[in-house]
Amino acid sequence: MTAPVSTPAPVSTPAPVPTATPAPVSVPALASSPVPAVRAVTLDAGGVPLSGLIAEPDGAAGPRSVILAIHGRGMCADYFNGLTDPADSLLTLGARLGHTVLALDRPGYGASAGPLPDGQPLGEQATTLHRALADFARYRPTGAGFFVVAHSDGGKVALHLAAQDAGSALVGLDINGCGWRYAPEARHFPDTLGGGASRLNWGPLRLYAPGTFKASRSLLRPVPAREAAQTATWPLQYPRLAGRITSPVRLTFAEHELWWELDDEAVAAMTGLLTAAPLVAVERLSGAGHNISIGRAARTYHLRALAFLEECLRRAGEAPAGS
């Protein structure tokens, strides 16, 4: 898809929902917790196999919650496994703080690429993920429930996930690198796998450790056709979803995020549509580019996402571990 796409005209929006950064909360000490093993996992999503990675907390008490990690366009579940430093990965940090972390290859990627060679549209991906989570919950404890951490186009799927009926049970959502309207430079949707999106995806080279760019090639996957076909329609999809989301939402935008329109007015318009969310938080993360979880700011972002999970658990009344 190379032809320029016009940005849809602004829609009428209700008064913005007040946004807030959650107050600091206490979290278990990382120093005393063992480093968890990361293992491969495959879930049955209504006959569709979804592959991925799982890290579980040490001990017999069961997890405090399950974190579902959803990767972005043209990536895979390994995005959350610490490309240059596994100790800073979401899988490792989340499990060390008592949560099961489940990073799945989205429909059309990994094990599902065979049965779904053209992938699925964003809404169908969300339905498939719901089925995978139901399969997971049949056999493993989920603690207080499912909390979603999603990156870029994975954030679009996460918002679909939360807007569906089954999404009302989500503990919360922490989404980074996903806005509403595309920035002018991004409106021709350059190809990530072909290297055309390098400036948009990375930002300044100093934001990443040596060896990151070479290592990141192992994460790249072809973008399924049915997913790619929906890229241009996201600015129309978001307003139809936002008002149906009833879980707390935190949006993080990197200092050097270039895919989206992110001036104060644009961000206020986006958050203003989240009218049913009980809490909407926004953060602009300094020293980071679009691919936050594989940059130098990864640990900072992951710990702040986990702090937001703590806030969501506190607000909901944390269920007993192992439930």
PDB file of N, CA, C and O in Angstrom, residues 245-280:
ATOM      1  N   ILE A 245     -15.094   1.086  25.789  1.00  0.00           N
ATOM      2  CA  ILE A 245     -14.030   0.539  26.644  1.00  0.00           C
ATOM      3  C   ILE A 245     -14.289   0.945  28.093  1.00  0.00           C
ATOM      4  O   ILE A 245     -14.350   2.130  28.407  1.00  0.00           O
ATOM      5  N   THR A 246     -14.451  -0.050  28.958  1.00  0.00           N
ATOM      6  CA  THR A 246     -14.818   0.209  30.349  1.00  0.00           C
ATOM      7  C   THR A 246     -13.697  -0.140  31.329  1.00  0.00           C
ATOM      8  O   THR A 246     -13.923  -0.161  32.540  1.00  0.00           O
ATOM      9  N   SER A 247     -12.515  -0.413  30.832  1.00  0.00           N
ATOM     10  CA  SER A 247     -11.353  -0.717  31.681  1.00  0.00           C
ATOM     11  C   SER A 247     -10.450   0.513  31.764  1.00  0.00           C
ATOM     12  O   SER A 247     -10.464   1.363  30.872  1.00  0.00           O
ATOM     13  N   PRO A 248      -9.650   0.619  32.818  1.00  0.00           N
ATOM     14  CA  PRO A 248      -8.658   1.703  32.879  1.00  0.00           C
ATOM     15  C   PRO A 248      -7.689   1.608  31.703  1.00  0.00           C
ATOM     16  O   PRO A 248      -7.309   0.510  31.284  1.00  0.00           O
ATOM     17  N   VAL A 249      -7.277   2.761  31.189  1.00  0.00           N
ATOM     18  CA  VAL A 249      -6.391   2.807  30.029  1.00  0.00           C
ATOM     19  C   VAL A 249      -5.236   3.765  30.310  1.00  0.00           C
ATOM     20  O   VAL A 249      -5.452   4.894  30.769  1.00  0.00           O
ATOM     21  N   ARG A 250      -4.031   3.321  30.015  1.00  0.00           N
ATOM     22  CA  ARG A 250      -2.849   4.189  30.075  1.00  0.00           C
ATOM     23  C   ARG A 250      -2.203   4.202  28.698  1.00  0.00           C
ATOM     24  O   ARG A 250      -1.964   3.144  28.104  1.00  0.00           O
ATOM     25  N   LEU A 251      -1.937   5.397  28.185  1.00  0.00           N
ATOM     26  CA  LEU A 251      -1.316   5.566  26.874  1.00  0.00           C
ATOM     27  C   LEU A 251       0.064   6.178  27.063  1.00  0.00           C
ATOM     28  O   LEU A 251       0.202   7.209  27.726  1.00  0.00           O
ATOM     29  N   THR A 252       1.078   5.537  26.475  1.00  0.00           N
ATOM     30  CA  THR A 252       2.433   6.070  26.537  1.00  0.00           C
ATOM     31  C   THR A 252       2.903   6.423  25.131  1.00  0.00           C
ATOM     32  O   THR A 252       2.765   5.615  24.202  1.00  0.00           O
ATOM     33  N   PHE A 253       3.447   7.626  24.986  1.00  0.00           N
ATOM     34  CA  PHE A 253       4.005   8.073  23.709  1.00  0.00           C
ATOM     35  C   PHE A 253       5.465   8.453  23.934  1.00  0.00           C
ATOM     36  O   PHE A 253       5.781   9.258  24.804  1.00  0.00           O
ATOM     37  N   ALA A 254       6.349   7.840  23.153  1.00  0.00           N
ATOM     38  CA  ALA A 254       7.776   8.115  23.271  1.00  0.00           C
ATOM     39  C   ALA A 254       8.082   9.555  22.872  1.00  0.00           C
ATOM     40  O   ALA A 254       7.378  10.157  22.054  1.00  0.00           O
ATOM     41  N   GLU A 255       9.143  10.087  23.439  1.00  0.00           N
ATOM     42  CA  GLU A 255       9.589  11.439  23.094  1.00  0.00           C
ATOM     43  C   GLU A 255       9.805  11.572  21.586  1.00  0.00           C
ATOM     44  O   GLU A 255       9.502  12.611  20.996  1.00  0.00           O
ATOM     45  N   HIS A 256      10.307  10.516  20.966  1.00  0.00           N
ATOM     46  CA  HIS A 256      10.610  10.543  19.535  1.00  0.00           C
ATOM     47  C   HIS A 256       9.625   9.674  18.749  1.00  0.00           C
ATOM     48  O   HIS A 256      10.009   9.032  17.772  1.00  0.00           O
ATOM     49  N   GLU A 257       8.371   9.661  19.169  1.00  0.00           N
ATOM     50  CA  GLU A 257       7.316   8.949  18.437  1.00  0.00           C
ATOM     51  C   GLU A 257       6.936   9.765  17.207  1.00  0.00           C
ATOM     52  O   GLU A 257       6.542  10.924  17.318  1.00  0.00           O
ATOM     53  N   LEU A 258       7.034   9.147  16.016  1.00  0.00           N
ATOM     54  CA  LEU A 258       6.826   9.866  14.769  1.00  0.00           C
ATOM     55  C   LEU A 258       5.654   9.348  13.943  1.00  0.00           C
ATOM     56  O   LEU A 258       5.316   9.945  12.919  1.00  0.00           O
ATOM     57  N   TRP A 259       5.025   8.283  14.383  1.00  0.00           N
ATOM     58  CA  TRP A 259       3.931   7.712  13.588  1.00  0.00           C
ATOM     59  C   TRP A 259       2.636   8.523  13.698  1.00  0.00           C
ATOM     60  O   TRP A 259       1.803   8.484  12.806  1.00  0.00           O
ATOM     61  N   TRP A 260       2.461   9.259  14.804  1.00  0.00           N
ATOM     62  CA  TRP A 260       1.146   9.811  15.124  1.00  0.00           C
ATOM     63  C   TRP A 260       1.171  11.322  15.314  1.00  0.00           C
ATOM     64  O   TRP A 260       2.191  11.895  15.677  1.00  0.00           O
ATOM     65  N   GLU A 261       0.017  11.954  15.115  1.00  0.00           N
ATOM     66  CA  GLU A 261      -0.179  13.339  15.531  1.00  0.00           C
ATOM     67  C   GLU A 261      -0.308  13.352  17.056  1.00  0.00           C
ATOM     68  O   GLU A 261      -1.218  12.729  17.608  1.00  0.00           O
ATOM     69  N   LEU A 262       0.596  14.060  17.732  1.00  0.00           N
ATOM     70  CA  LEU A 262       0.649  13.961  19.188  1.00  0.00           C
ATOM     71  C   LEU A 262       0.762  15.310  19.886  1.00  0.00           C
ATOM     72  O   LEU A 262       1.245  15.383  21.016  1.00  0.00           O
ATOM     73  N   ASP A 263       0.314  16.386  19.233  1.00  0.00           N
ATOM     74  CA  ASP A 263       0.270  17.645  19.965  1.00  0.00           C
ATOM     75  C   ASP A 263      -0.811  17.542  21.041  1.00  0.00           C
ATOM     76  O   ASP A 263      -1.598  16.597  21.074  1.00  0.00           O
ATOM     77  N   ASP A 264      -0.846  18.497  21.940  1.00  0.00           N
ATOM     78  CA  ASP A 264      -1.769  18.414  23.071  1.00  0.00           C
ATOM     79  C   ASP A 264      -3.219  18.284  22.613  1.00  0.00           C
ATOM     80  O   ASP A 264      -4.010  17.544  23.215  1.00  0.00           O
ATOM     81  N   GLU A 265      -3.579  18.993  21.561  1.00  0.00           N
ATOM     82  CA  GLU A 265      -4.954  18.932  21.068  1.00  0.00           C
ATOM     83  C   GLU A 265      -5.291  17.544  20.546  1.00  0.00           C
ATOM     84  O   GLU A 265      -6.384  17.015  20.803  1.00  0.00           O
ATOM     85  N   ALA A 266      -4.353  16.926  19.824  1.00  0.00           N
ATOM     86  CA  ALA A 266      -4.600  15.595  19.272  1.00  0.00           C
ATOM     87  C   ALA A 266      -4.745  14.553  20.372  1.00  0.00           C
ATOM     88  O   ALA A 266      -5.626  13.685  20.312  1.00  0.00           O
ATOM     89  N   VAL A 267      -3.891  14.627  21.385  1.00  0.00           N
ATOM     90  CA  VAL A 267      -3.969  13.663  22.487  1.00  0.00           C
ATOM     91  C   VAL A 267      -5.252  13.873  23.289  1.00  0.00           C
ATOM     92  O   VAL A 267      -5.920  12.913  23.691  1.00  0.00           O
ATOM     93  N   ALA A 268      -5.632  15.128  23.519  1.00  0.00           N
ATOM     94  CA  ALA A 268      -6.876  15.402  24.242  1.00  0.00           C
ATOM     95  C   ALA A 268      -8.082  14.883  23.481  1.00  0.00           C
ATOM     96  O   ALA A 268      -9.042  14.360  24.077  1.00  0.00           O
ATOM     97  N   ALA A 269      -8.055  14.995  22.152  1.00  0.00           N
ATOM     98  CA  ALA A 269      -9.159  14.473  21.349  1.00  0.00           C
ATOM     99  C   ALA A 269      -9.237  12.963  21.459  1.00  0.00           C
ATOM    100  O   ALA A 269     -10.328  12.377  21.554  1.00  0.00           O
ATOM    101  N   MET A 270      -8.088  12.294  21.455  1.00  0.00           N
ATOM    102  CA  MET A 270      -8.070  10.839  21.572  1.00  0.00           C
ATOM    103  C   MET A 270      -8.588  10.381  22.929  1.00  0.00           C
ATOM    104  O   MET A 270      -9.457   9.511  23.024  1.00  0.00           O
ATOM    105  N   THR A 271      -8.070  10.956  24.008  1.00  0.00           N
ATOM    106  CA  THR A 271      -8.512  10.543  25.336  1.00  0.00           C
ATOM    107  C   THR A 271      -9.956  10.953  25.603  1.00  0.00           C
ATOM    108  O   THR A 271     -10.667  10.294  26.363  1.00  0.00           O
ATOM    109  N   GLY A 272     -10.404  12.042  24.963  1.00  0.00           N
ATOM    110  CA  GLY A 272     -11.770  12.500  25.169  1.00  0.00           C
ATOM    111  C   GLY A 272     -12.823  11.524  24.695  1.00  0.00           C
ATOM    112  O   GLY A 272     -13.980  11.594  25.122  1.00  0.00           O
ATOM    113  N   LEU A 273     -12.448  10.604  23.808  1.00  0.00           N
ATOM    114  CA  LEU A 273     -13.393   9.597  23.326  1.00  0.00           C
ATOM    115  C   LEU A 273     -13.512   8.399  24.262  1.00  0.00           C
ATOM    116  O   LEU A 273     -14.425   7.581  24.115  1.00  0.00           O
ATOM    117  N   LEU A 274     -12.619   8.290  25.230  1.00  0.00           N
ATOM    118  CA  LEU A 274     -12.651   7.154  26.172  1.00  0.00           C
ATOM    119  C   LEU A 274     -13.612   7.471  27.317  1.00  0.00           C
ATOM    120  O   LEU A 274     -13.242   7.502  28.494  1.00  0.00           O
ATOM    121  N   THR A 275     -14.851   7.705  26.975  1.00  0.00           N
ATOM    122  CA  THR A 275     -15.831   8.233  27.918  1.00  0.00           C
ATOM    123  C   THR A 275     -16.259   7.230  28.982  1.00  0.00           C
ATOM    124  O   THR A 275     -16.754   7.633  30.043  1.00  0.00           O
ATOM    125  N   ALA A 276     -16.114   5.930  28.745  1.00  0.00           N
ATOM    126  CA  ALA A 276     -16.560   4.924  29.716  1.00  0.00           C
ATOM    127  C   ALA A 276     -15.414   4.359  30.540  1.00  0.00           C
ATOM    128  O   ALA A 276     -15.643   3.578  31.467  1.00  0.00           O
ATOM    129  N   ALA A 277     -14.188   4.727  30.216  1.00  0.00           N
ATOM    130  CA  ALA A 277     -13.038   4.232  30.974  1.00  0.00           C
ATOM    131  C   ALA A 277     -12.982   4.924  32.336  1.00  0.00           C
ATOM    132  O   ALA A 277     -13.052   6.148  32.402  1.00  0.00           O
ATOM    133  N   PRO A 278     -12.848   4.174  33.425  1.00  0.00           N
ATOM    134  CA  PRO A 278     -12.843   4.797  34.755  1.00  0.00           C
ATOM    135  C   PRO A 278     -11.575   5.592  35.056  1.00  0.00           C
ATOM    136  O   PRO A 278     -11.572   6.431  35.947  1.00  0.00           O
ATOM    137  N   LEU A 279     -10.509   5.320  34.321  1.00  0.00           N
ATOM    138  CA  LEU A 279      -9.254   6.049  34.498  1.00  0.00           C
ATOM    139  C   LEU A 279      -8.541   6.089  33.159  1.00  0.00           C
ATOM    140  O   LEU A 279      -8.425   5.069  32.467  1.00  0.00           O
ATOM    141  N   VAL A 280      -8.082   7.270  32.771  1.00  0.00           N
ATOM    142  CA  VAL A 280      -7.282   7.428  31.556  1.00  0.00           C
ATOM    143  C   VAL A 280      -6.008   8.168  31.943  1.00  0.00           C
ATOM    144  O   VAL A 280      -6.070   9.283  32.465  1.00  0.00           O
TER     145      VAL A 280
END
